[in-house]
Tab-separated table of C-alpha atoms and ligand atoms in Angstrom:
chain	number	residue	atom	x	y	z
A	1	MET	CA	39.234	63.838	157.685
A	2	ILE	CA	39.283	65.741	160.890
A	3	GLU	CA	37.575	62.979	162.576
A	4	SER	CA	40.773	60.965	161.830
A	5	LEU	CA	42.714	63.361	163.498
A	6	GLY	CA	40.992	62.783	167.154
A	7	THR	CA	39.378	59.471	167.745
A	8	PRO	CA	38.202	58.213	164.552
A	9	PRO	CA	35.581	56.147	163.356
A	10	VAL	CA	38.007	52.478	162.692
A	11	ALA	CA	36.906	52.813	158.712
A	12	ASP	CA	38.167	56.496	158.322
A	13	HIS	CA	41.364	55.918	160.170
A	14	ALA	CA	42.064	52.960	157.975
A	15	LYS	CA	41.852	55.305	154.900
A	16	ALA	CA	43.288	57.860	155.660
A	17	PRO	CA	47.403	57.782	155.134
A	18	THR	CA	49.687	58.288	158.393
A	19	TRP	CA	51.127	61.889	158.634
A	20	ARG	CA	54.579	61.067	157.834
A	21	HIS	CA	56.388	64.563	159.054
A	22	ARG	CA	57.118	65.357	162.765
A	23	HIS	CA	58.284	69.517	161.567
A	24	LEU	CA	57.008	71.505	158.720
A	25	LEU	CA	60.397	73.273	157.686
A	26	ASP	CA	59.421	73.948	154.449
A	27	VAL	CA	57.124	73.327	151.512
A	28	ASP	CA	60.041	70.935	149.511
A	29	GLN	CA	59.381	68.759	152.225
A	30	LEU	CA	55.838	68.035	151.049
A	31	ASP	CA	54.523	65.645	148.123
A	32	HIS	CA	51.685	66.534	146.386
A	33	ALA	CA	49.303	64.623	148.285
A	34	GLU	CA	50.479	65.987	151.398
A	35	ILE	CA	50.173	69.697	150.103
A	36	GLU	CA	46.620	68.648	149.010
A	37	ARG	CA	45.511	67.415	152.126
A	38	CYS	CA	47.065	70.290	154.110
A	39	LEU	CA	44.827	72.505	151.599
A	40	GLY	CA	41.662	70.336	152.364
A	41	LEU	CA	41.782	69.976	155.886
A	42	ALA	CA	42.608	74.185	156.026
A	43	ILE	CA	39.476	74.629	154.032
A	44	GLU	CA	37.897	72.150	156.615
A	45	MET	CA	39.213	74.027	159.832
A	46	ARG	CA	37.756	77.433	157.693
A	47	SER	CA	34.119	76.088	157.557
A	48	LEU	CA	34.284	74.756	161.162
A	49	ARG	CA	35.530	78.291	162.285
A	50	ASP	CA	32.718	79.616	160.071
A	51	ARG	CA	30.228	77.768	161.972
A	52	GLY	CA	31.812	78.747	165.208
A	53	GLU	CA	32.710	75.117	166.028
A	54	ARG	CA	35.290	74.343	168.509
A	55	LEU	CA	37.731	71.489	167.971
A	56	ASP	CA	39.553	69.854	170.746
A	57	LEU	CA	42.121	68.104	168.587
A	58	LEU	CA	45.266	69.238	170.528
A	59	ARG	CA	43.261	69.554	174.160
A	60	SER	CA	45.997	68.912	176.856
A	61	GLN	CA	48.945	70.342	174.642
A	62	ILE	CA	51.321	73.054	174.431
A	63	VAL	CA	52.204	74.965	171.517
A	64	GLY	CA	55.190	76.950	172.495
A	65	LEU	CA	55.702	80.357	170.266
A	66	ALA	CA	59.840	81.153	170.032
A	67	PHE	CA	59.534	84.387	167.914
A	68	ALA	CA	63.197	85.931	167.579
A	69	GLU	CA	61.897	88.269	165.073
A	70	ALA	CA	59.171	90.751	164.426
A	71	SER	CA	55.708	89.390	163.588
A	72	THR	CA	52.332	90.130	163.854
A	73	ARG	CA	50.046	88.169	161.490
A	74	THR	CA	52.427	85.011	161.839
A	75	ARG	CA	52.359	85.143	165.409
A	76	VAL	CA	48.746	86.067	166.274
A	77	SER	CA	47.511	83.446	163.734
A	78	PHE	CA	49.797	80.715	165.104
A	79	GLU	CA	48.124	81.959	169.003
A	80	VAL	CA	44.790	82.072	167.597
A	81	ALA	CA	45.332	78.668	165.633
A	82	ALA	CA	46.716	76.608	168.265
A	83	ALA	CA	44.122	77.978	171.202
A	84	ALA	CA	41.286	76.806	168.410
A	85	LEU	CA	42.535	73.545	168.214
A	86	GLY	CA	42.188	73.586	172.350
A	87	ALA	CA	45.790	73.557	173.102
A	88	GLN	CA	47.758	75.760	175.810
A	89	VAL	CA	50.074	78.763	174.087
A	90	VAL	CA	53.227	79.771	175.891
A	91	ASP	CA	54.780	82.790	174.217
A	92	LEU	CA	58.047	83.420	174.329
A	93	PRO	CA	59.581	86.594	172.461
A	94	ILE	CA	62.873	85.619	172.213
A	95	GLU	CA	64.431	89.075	173.103
A	96	ALA	CA	62.637	88.926	176.459
A	97	SER	CA	64.238	85.507	177.078
A	98	SER	CA	67.268	83.980	178.778
A	99	VAL	CA	68.956	84.224	175.052
A	100	THR	CA	69.644	87.860	176.735
A	101	LYS	CA	71.741	86.585	179.134
A	102	GLY	CA	73.952	84.746	177.286
A	103	GLU	CA	71.729	81.144	176.692
A	104	SER	CA	71.936	79.590	173.576
A	105	LEU	CA	68.986	79.589	171.338
A	106	ILE	CA	68.748	75.505	171.702
A	107	ASP	CA	69.113	75.116	175.085
A	108	THR	CA	65.955	78.154	175.862
A	109	LEU	CA	64.369	75.492	173.196
A	110	ARG	CA	64.801	72.686	175.191
A	111	THR	CA	63.819	74.149	178.455
A	112	LEU	CA	60.528	74.867	176.452
A	113	GLU	CA	60.548	71.093	175.758
A	114	ARG	CA	60.791	70.337	179.265
A	115	THR	CA	58.200	72.517	180.432
A	116	GLY	CA	55.632	69.904	178.269
A	117	VAL	CA	55.663	72.199	174.865
A	118	GLY	CA	55.474	69.879	172.207
A	119	THR	CA	55.449	71.803	169.508
A	120	ILE	CA	57.557	74.828	169.260
A	121	VAL	CA	57.061	77.231	166.009
A	122	LEU	CA	59.989	79.501	165.401
A	123	ARG	CA	61.145	82.502	163.813
A	124	HIS	CA	64.240	83.116	163.886
A	125	ALA	CA	66.770	85.747	161.240
A	126	ALA	CA	69.455	82.581	160.843
A	127	SER	CA	68.741	80.934	157.904
A	128	GLY	CA	68.589	77.333	158.740
A	129	ALA	CA	67.518	77.712	162.363
A	130	PRO	CA	64.257	75.785	162.447
A	131	TYR	CA	66.557	72.991	161.373
A	132	LEU	CA	69.142	72.718	163.612
A	133	ALA	CA	65.990	73.143	166.016
A	134	ALA	CA	64.495	70.405	164.641
A	135	ARG	CA	67.654	68.024	165.055
A	136	SER	CA	68.539	68.997	168.529
A	137	VAL	CA	64.972	69.139	170.421
A	138	GLY	CA	62.321	66.746	170.842
A	139	ALA	CA	59.205	69.017	170.354
A	140	ARG	CA	58.154	68.996	166.903
A	141	VAL	CA	59.175	72.243	165.182
A	142	VAL	CA	57.027	74.516	162.776
A	143	ASN	CA	59.407	76.787	160.517
A	144	ALA	CA	57.762	80.506	161.125
A	145	GLY	CA	60.147	82.260	158.307
A	146	ASP	CA	64.143	81.564	158.790
A	147	GLY	CA	65.978	84.353	157.294
A	148	THR	CA	65.620	84.690	153.474
A	149	HIS	CA	65.155	80.936	153.394
A	150	ALA	CA	61.579	79.846	153.658
A	151	HIS	CA	57.951	80.482	155.168
A	152	PRO	CA	55.847	77.474	154.481
A	153	THR	CA	52.964	78.145	156.269
A	154	GLN	CA	52.807	81.900	154.116
A	155	ALA	CA	53.281	79.648	151.003
A	156	LEU	CA	50.157	77.212	151.623
A	157	LEU	CA	48.056	80.281	152.847
A	158	ASP	CA	49.020	82.094	149.799
A	159	ALA	CA	48.044	78.938	147.829
A	160	LEU	CA	45.038	78.948	149.242
A	161	THR	CA	44.198	82.321	149.085
A	162	LEU	CA	45.189	81.762	145.071
A	163	ARG	CA	42.742	78.809	144.173
A	164	ASP	CA	39.979	80.618	146.241
A	165	ALA	CA	40.302	82.982	143.924
A	166	LEU	CA	40.904	80.801	140.572
A	167	GLY	CA	40.019	77.945	141.174
A	168	THR	CA	43.200	76.290	140.120
A	169	LEU	CA	46.467	76.854	139.972
A	170	GLU	CA	47.155	74.488	137.055
A	171	GLY	CA	48.346	76.539	134.206
A	172	LYS	CA	48.401	79.941	135.997
A	173	ARG	CA	50.975	82.260	135.916
A	174	VAL	CA	51.765	84.263	138.866
A	175	ALA	CA	54.265	87.138	139.406
A	176	ILE	CA	55.819	87.643	142.018
A	177	VAL	CA	56.877	91.356	142.169
A	178	GLY	CA	60.244	92.988	144.371
A	179	ASP	CA	62.519	91.947	146.533
A	180	ILE	CA	62.807	88.274	145.911
A	181	GLY	CA	66.261	87.649	146.730
A	182	HIS	CA	65.777	88.540	150.286
A	183	SER	CA	62.133	86.615	150.830
A	184	ARG	CA	61.596	83.499	152.380
A	185	VAL	CA	57.825	84.191	150.924
A	186	ALA	CA	59.036	83.996	147.326
A	187	ARG	CA	61.355	81.052	147.647
A	188	SER	CA	58.602	79.009	149.452
A	189	ASN	CA	56.016	80.195	147.338
A	190	ILE	CA	58.257	79.641	144.058
A	191	HIS	CA	58.610	75.571	145.029
A	192	LEU	CA	54.678	75.704	146.129
A	193	LEU	CA	53.460	77.166	143.385
A	194	THR	CA	55.220	75.499	140.602
A	195	ALA	CA	54.119	72.288	142.605
A	196	LEU	CA	50.768	73.333	142.076
A	197	GLY	CA	50.825	73.130	138.454
A	198	ALA	CA	51.215	77.384	138.198
A	199	THR	CA	54.121	79.161	136.323
A	200	VAL	CA	56.022	81.667	138.175
A	201	ARG	CA	57.637	85.282	136.793
A	202	LEU	CA	60.278	86.493	139.164
A	203	VAL	CA	59.789	90.589	138.503
A	204	GLY	CA	62.208	93.212	139.550
A	205	PRO	CA	65.855	94.803	139.915
A	206	PRO	CA	68.395	92.424	138.679
A	207	ALA	CA	70.169	92.176	141.775
A	208	TRP	CA	66.821	90.941	143.383
A	209	VAL	CA	65.929	88.186	141.257
A	210	ARG	CA	69.537	86.751	140.433
A	211	GLY	CA	70.315	83.294	141.243
A	212	PHE	CA	66.969	81.999	139.994
A	213	GLU	CA	67.219	81.207	136.169
A	214	ASP	CA	67.652	77.898	136.580
A	215	TRP	CA	64.149	76.784	138.650
A	216	PRO	CA	62.125	74.879	136.834
A	217	GLY	CA	58.651	76.575	135.917
A	218	VAL	CA	60.111	79.974	137.148
A	219	SER	CA	60.717	82.976	134.068
A	220	ILE	CA	62.526	86.410	135.240
A	221	SER	CA	61.709	89.653	134.245
A	222	HIS	CA	63.370	92.807	134.726
A	223	GLU	CA	60.944	95.164	133.414
A	224	LEU	CA	57.591	95.571	135.101
A	225	GLU	CA	55.186	95.639	132.262
A	226	GLU	CA	56.472	92.637	130.646
A	227	GLY	CA	56.655	90.513	133.900
A	228	LEU	CA	52.636	91.988	134.655
A	229	ARG	CA	51.265	91.370	131.057
A	230	ASP	CA	48.525	88.595	130.956
A	231	ALA	CA	49.393	87.376	134.559
A	232	ASP	CA	46.435	85.453	136.334
A	233	ALA	CA	47.657	86.873	139.976
A	234	VAL	CA	50.244	89.076	141.091
A	235	MET	CA	51.800	89.268	144.391
A	236	ALA	CA	54.238	91.625	145.906
A	237	LEU	CA	56.640	92.095	148.442
A	238	ARG	CA	58.024	94.163	150.951
A	239	VAL	CA	61.595	95.618	150.128
A	240	GLN	CA	63.616	94.067	153.671
A	241	LEU	CA	65.548	96.660	154.509
A	242	GLU	CA	66.819	94.410	157.830
A	243	ARG	CA	68.485	92.099	155.309
A	244	ASP	CA	70.421	94.781	153.341
A	245	ALA	CA	67.730	94.938	150.365
A	246	GLY	CA	68.511	98.288	150.070
A	247	GLY	CA	71.734	97.881	148.450
A	248	GLY	CA	69.805	96.235	145.485
A	249	VAL	CA	68.552	99.517	144.065
A	250	PRO	CA	69.996	102.834	143.957
A	251	THR	CA	67.078	104.645	146.095
A	252	LEU	CA	63.772	103.167	147.199
A	253	ARG	CA	62.228	105.889	145.212
A	254	GLU	CA	63.744	104.797	142.111
A	255	TYR	CA	62.625	101.241	142.806
A	256	THR	CA	59.015	102.780	143.474
A	257	ALA	CA	59.056	104.778	140.075
A	258	ARG	CA	60.153	101.262	137.988
A	259	TRP	CA	58.946	98.583	139.910
A	260	GLY	CA	56.011	99.956	142.100
A	261	LEU	CA	52.283	98.482	141.608
A	262	ASP	CA	49.444	100.596	141.322
A	263	GLU	CA	45.834	100.365	140.205
A	264	GLU	CA	47.105	101.488	136.253
A	265	ARG	CA	50.026	99.222	136.409
A	266	MET	CA	47.850	96.139	137.592
A	267	ALA	CA	45.596	96.806	134.701
A	268	LEU	CA	48.193	95.144	132.220
A	269	ALA	CA	47.667	91.754	134.276
A	270	ALA	CA	44.127	89.496	133.314
A	271	ARG	CA	41.179	90.673	133.878
A	272	ASP	CA	40.373	90.880	137.847
A	273	ALA	CA	43.628	89.534	138.292
A	274	PRO	CA	43.902	89.187	142.388
A	275	LEU	CA	46.575	91.208	144.515
A	276	LEU	CA	48.129	89.390	147.229
A	277	HIS	CA	50.784	90.606	149.667
A	278	PRO	CA	52.451	88.767	152.610
A	279	GLY	CA	52.205	92.166	154.302
A	280	PRO	CA	53.673	94.019	155.963
A	281	THR	CA	52.972	96.292	153.269
A	282	ASN	CA	55.491	99.587	153.371
A	283	GLU	CA	52.198	101.503	151.219
A	284	GLY	CA	53.882	103.715	149.069
A	285	VAL	CA	56.652	101.740	148.250
A	286	GLU	CA	55.992	98.387	146.818
A	287	ILE	CA	52.246	98.849	146.403
A	288	THR	CA	50.234	102.208	146.505
A	289	PRO	CA	47.405	102.226	149.526
A	290	GLU	CA	44.489	102.658	146.857
A	291	LEU	CA	45.564	99.291	145.566
A	292	ALA	CA	45.794	97.963	148.712
A	293	ALA	CA	42.054	98.429	149.304
A	294	SER	CA	41.079	98.195	145.918
A	295	PRO	CA	38.481	95.187	145.111
A	296	ARG	CA	41.645	93.026	143.931
A	297	SER	CA	43.456	92.978	146.826
A	298	LEU	CA	43.279	89.650	148.750
A	299	ILE	CA	45.723	90.907	151.669
A	300	GLY	CA	43.075	90.682	154.577
A	301	ARG	CA	41.923	87.325	153.002
A	302	GLN	CA	45.289	85.722	153.131
A	303	VAL	CA	45.554	86.533	156.849
A	304	SER	CA	42.490	85.154	157.920
A	305	ASN	CA	43.189	81.868	155.825
A	306	GLY	CA	46.485	81.902	157.745
A	307	VAL	CA	44.646	81.049	160.627
A	308	ALA	CA	42.888	77.842	158.981
A	309	VAL	CA	46.187	76.914	157.258
A	310	ARG	CA	47.976	77.006	160.376
A	311	MET	CA	45.262	75.102	162.142
A	312	ALA	CA	45.609	72.331	159.541
A	313	VAL	CA	49.487	72.461	159.814
A	314	LEU	CA	49.364	72.105	163.801
A	315	ALA	CA	47.011	69.303	163.702
A	316	LEU	CA	48.746	67.401	161.281
A	317	LEU	CA	51.694	67.396	162.737
A	318	ALA	CA	50.149	66.196	166.097
A	319	SER	CA	48.167	63.500	164.313
B	401	NCD	C1	57.014	88.234	156.079
B	401	NCD	C2	57.897	87.423	156.634
B	401	NCD	O1	58.063	88.001	157.650
B	401	NCD	O2	58.632	86.697	155.849
B	401	NCD	N1	55.664	88.622	156.394
B	401	NCD	C3	54.452	87.490	156.966
B	401	NCD	O3	55.114	86.551	157.454
B	401	NCD	N2	53.497	88.163	157.062
B	401	NCD	C4	57.041	89.246	154.697
B	401	NCD	C5	57.446	90.523	155.210
B	401	NCD	O4	58.190	90.541	156.539
B	401	NCD	O5	57.766	91.156	154.328
């Protein structure tokens, strides 16, 4: 599959279906075969990296990072992924760009494009910003998280991490616990996990799980114990205080008392059920430091899978 992205042998090239997307805005644009192709390629990228091999699929291309919100994992892993594919990386933190002088976001992205940037990785607090960018600039756009809406590469890396642990997602019960209403991670995960055959339980205070009642494959629980019981995997989320999440619960202390995850509560889930968290974690709020460091925790694995998944996405979009 990897050869088919560069200069492939004719036979492989004929077999590989053309990648039909110019942008990655959310996982709901991908059909089942495309999700599998992306995850399969991520696994190949991971083995190549493990063997210390380099790939030059994006040689002479420029990837621009345009982040208008704080980020550690996503930004660094996109940068590492682009460099691992041989691309040049231009990092333009939006708070240090001419946006602060009054230039519009779109004009700023067009400036990136005019300097030769072919792929823009955009994170923005406004839901929908990458969609506007994709309509307004000629470069490829990858959504690295838009407001409360979507975070497609996070969902892909979560699915890869869950499959590593569970083998398959078909028929598995995944509990997502916490501030679901403000979470782009949860929204993209609901799409992807159900597309891969899992059922999803949304667990949290009523104000944070409202609006998901009619999603196929999704159930809702306001009681942590009920939501965790026999879950095959559990995903905790950060309380998004920067998105006014605090209004959904009386106090953070009360949230922690009723919905905070610790090792004892996790024992309600299936034996050895893995724990995921997209990070950054607020230890002592949504999970205890002991649980985050426990053998169940795949938080570190999520981060390293993030590089492989972003390599796969960048390579597929450029193919
Ligand atoms: C998430 C995000 O930014 O949406 N973090 C990440 O990308 N790993 C989750 C969060 O900030 O809580």
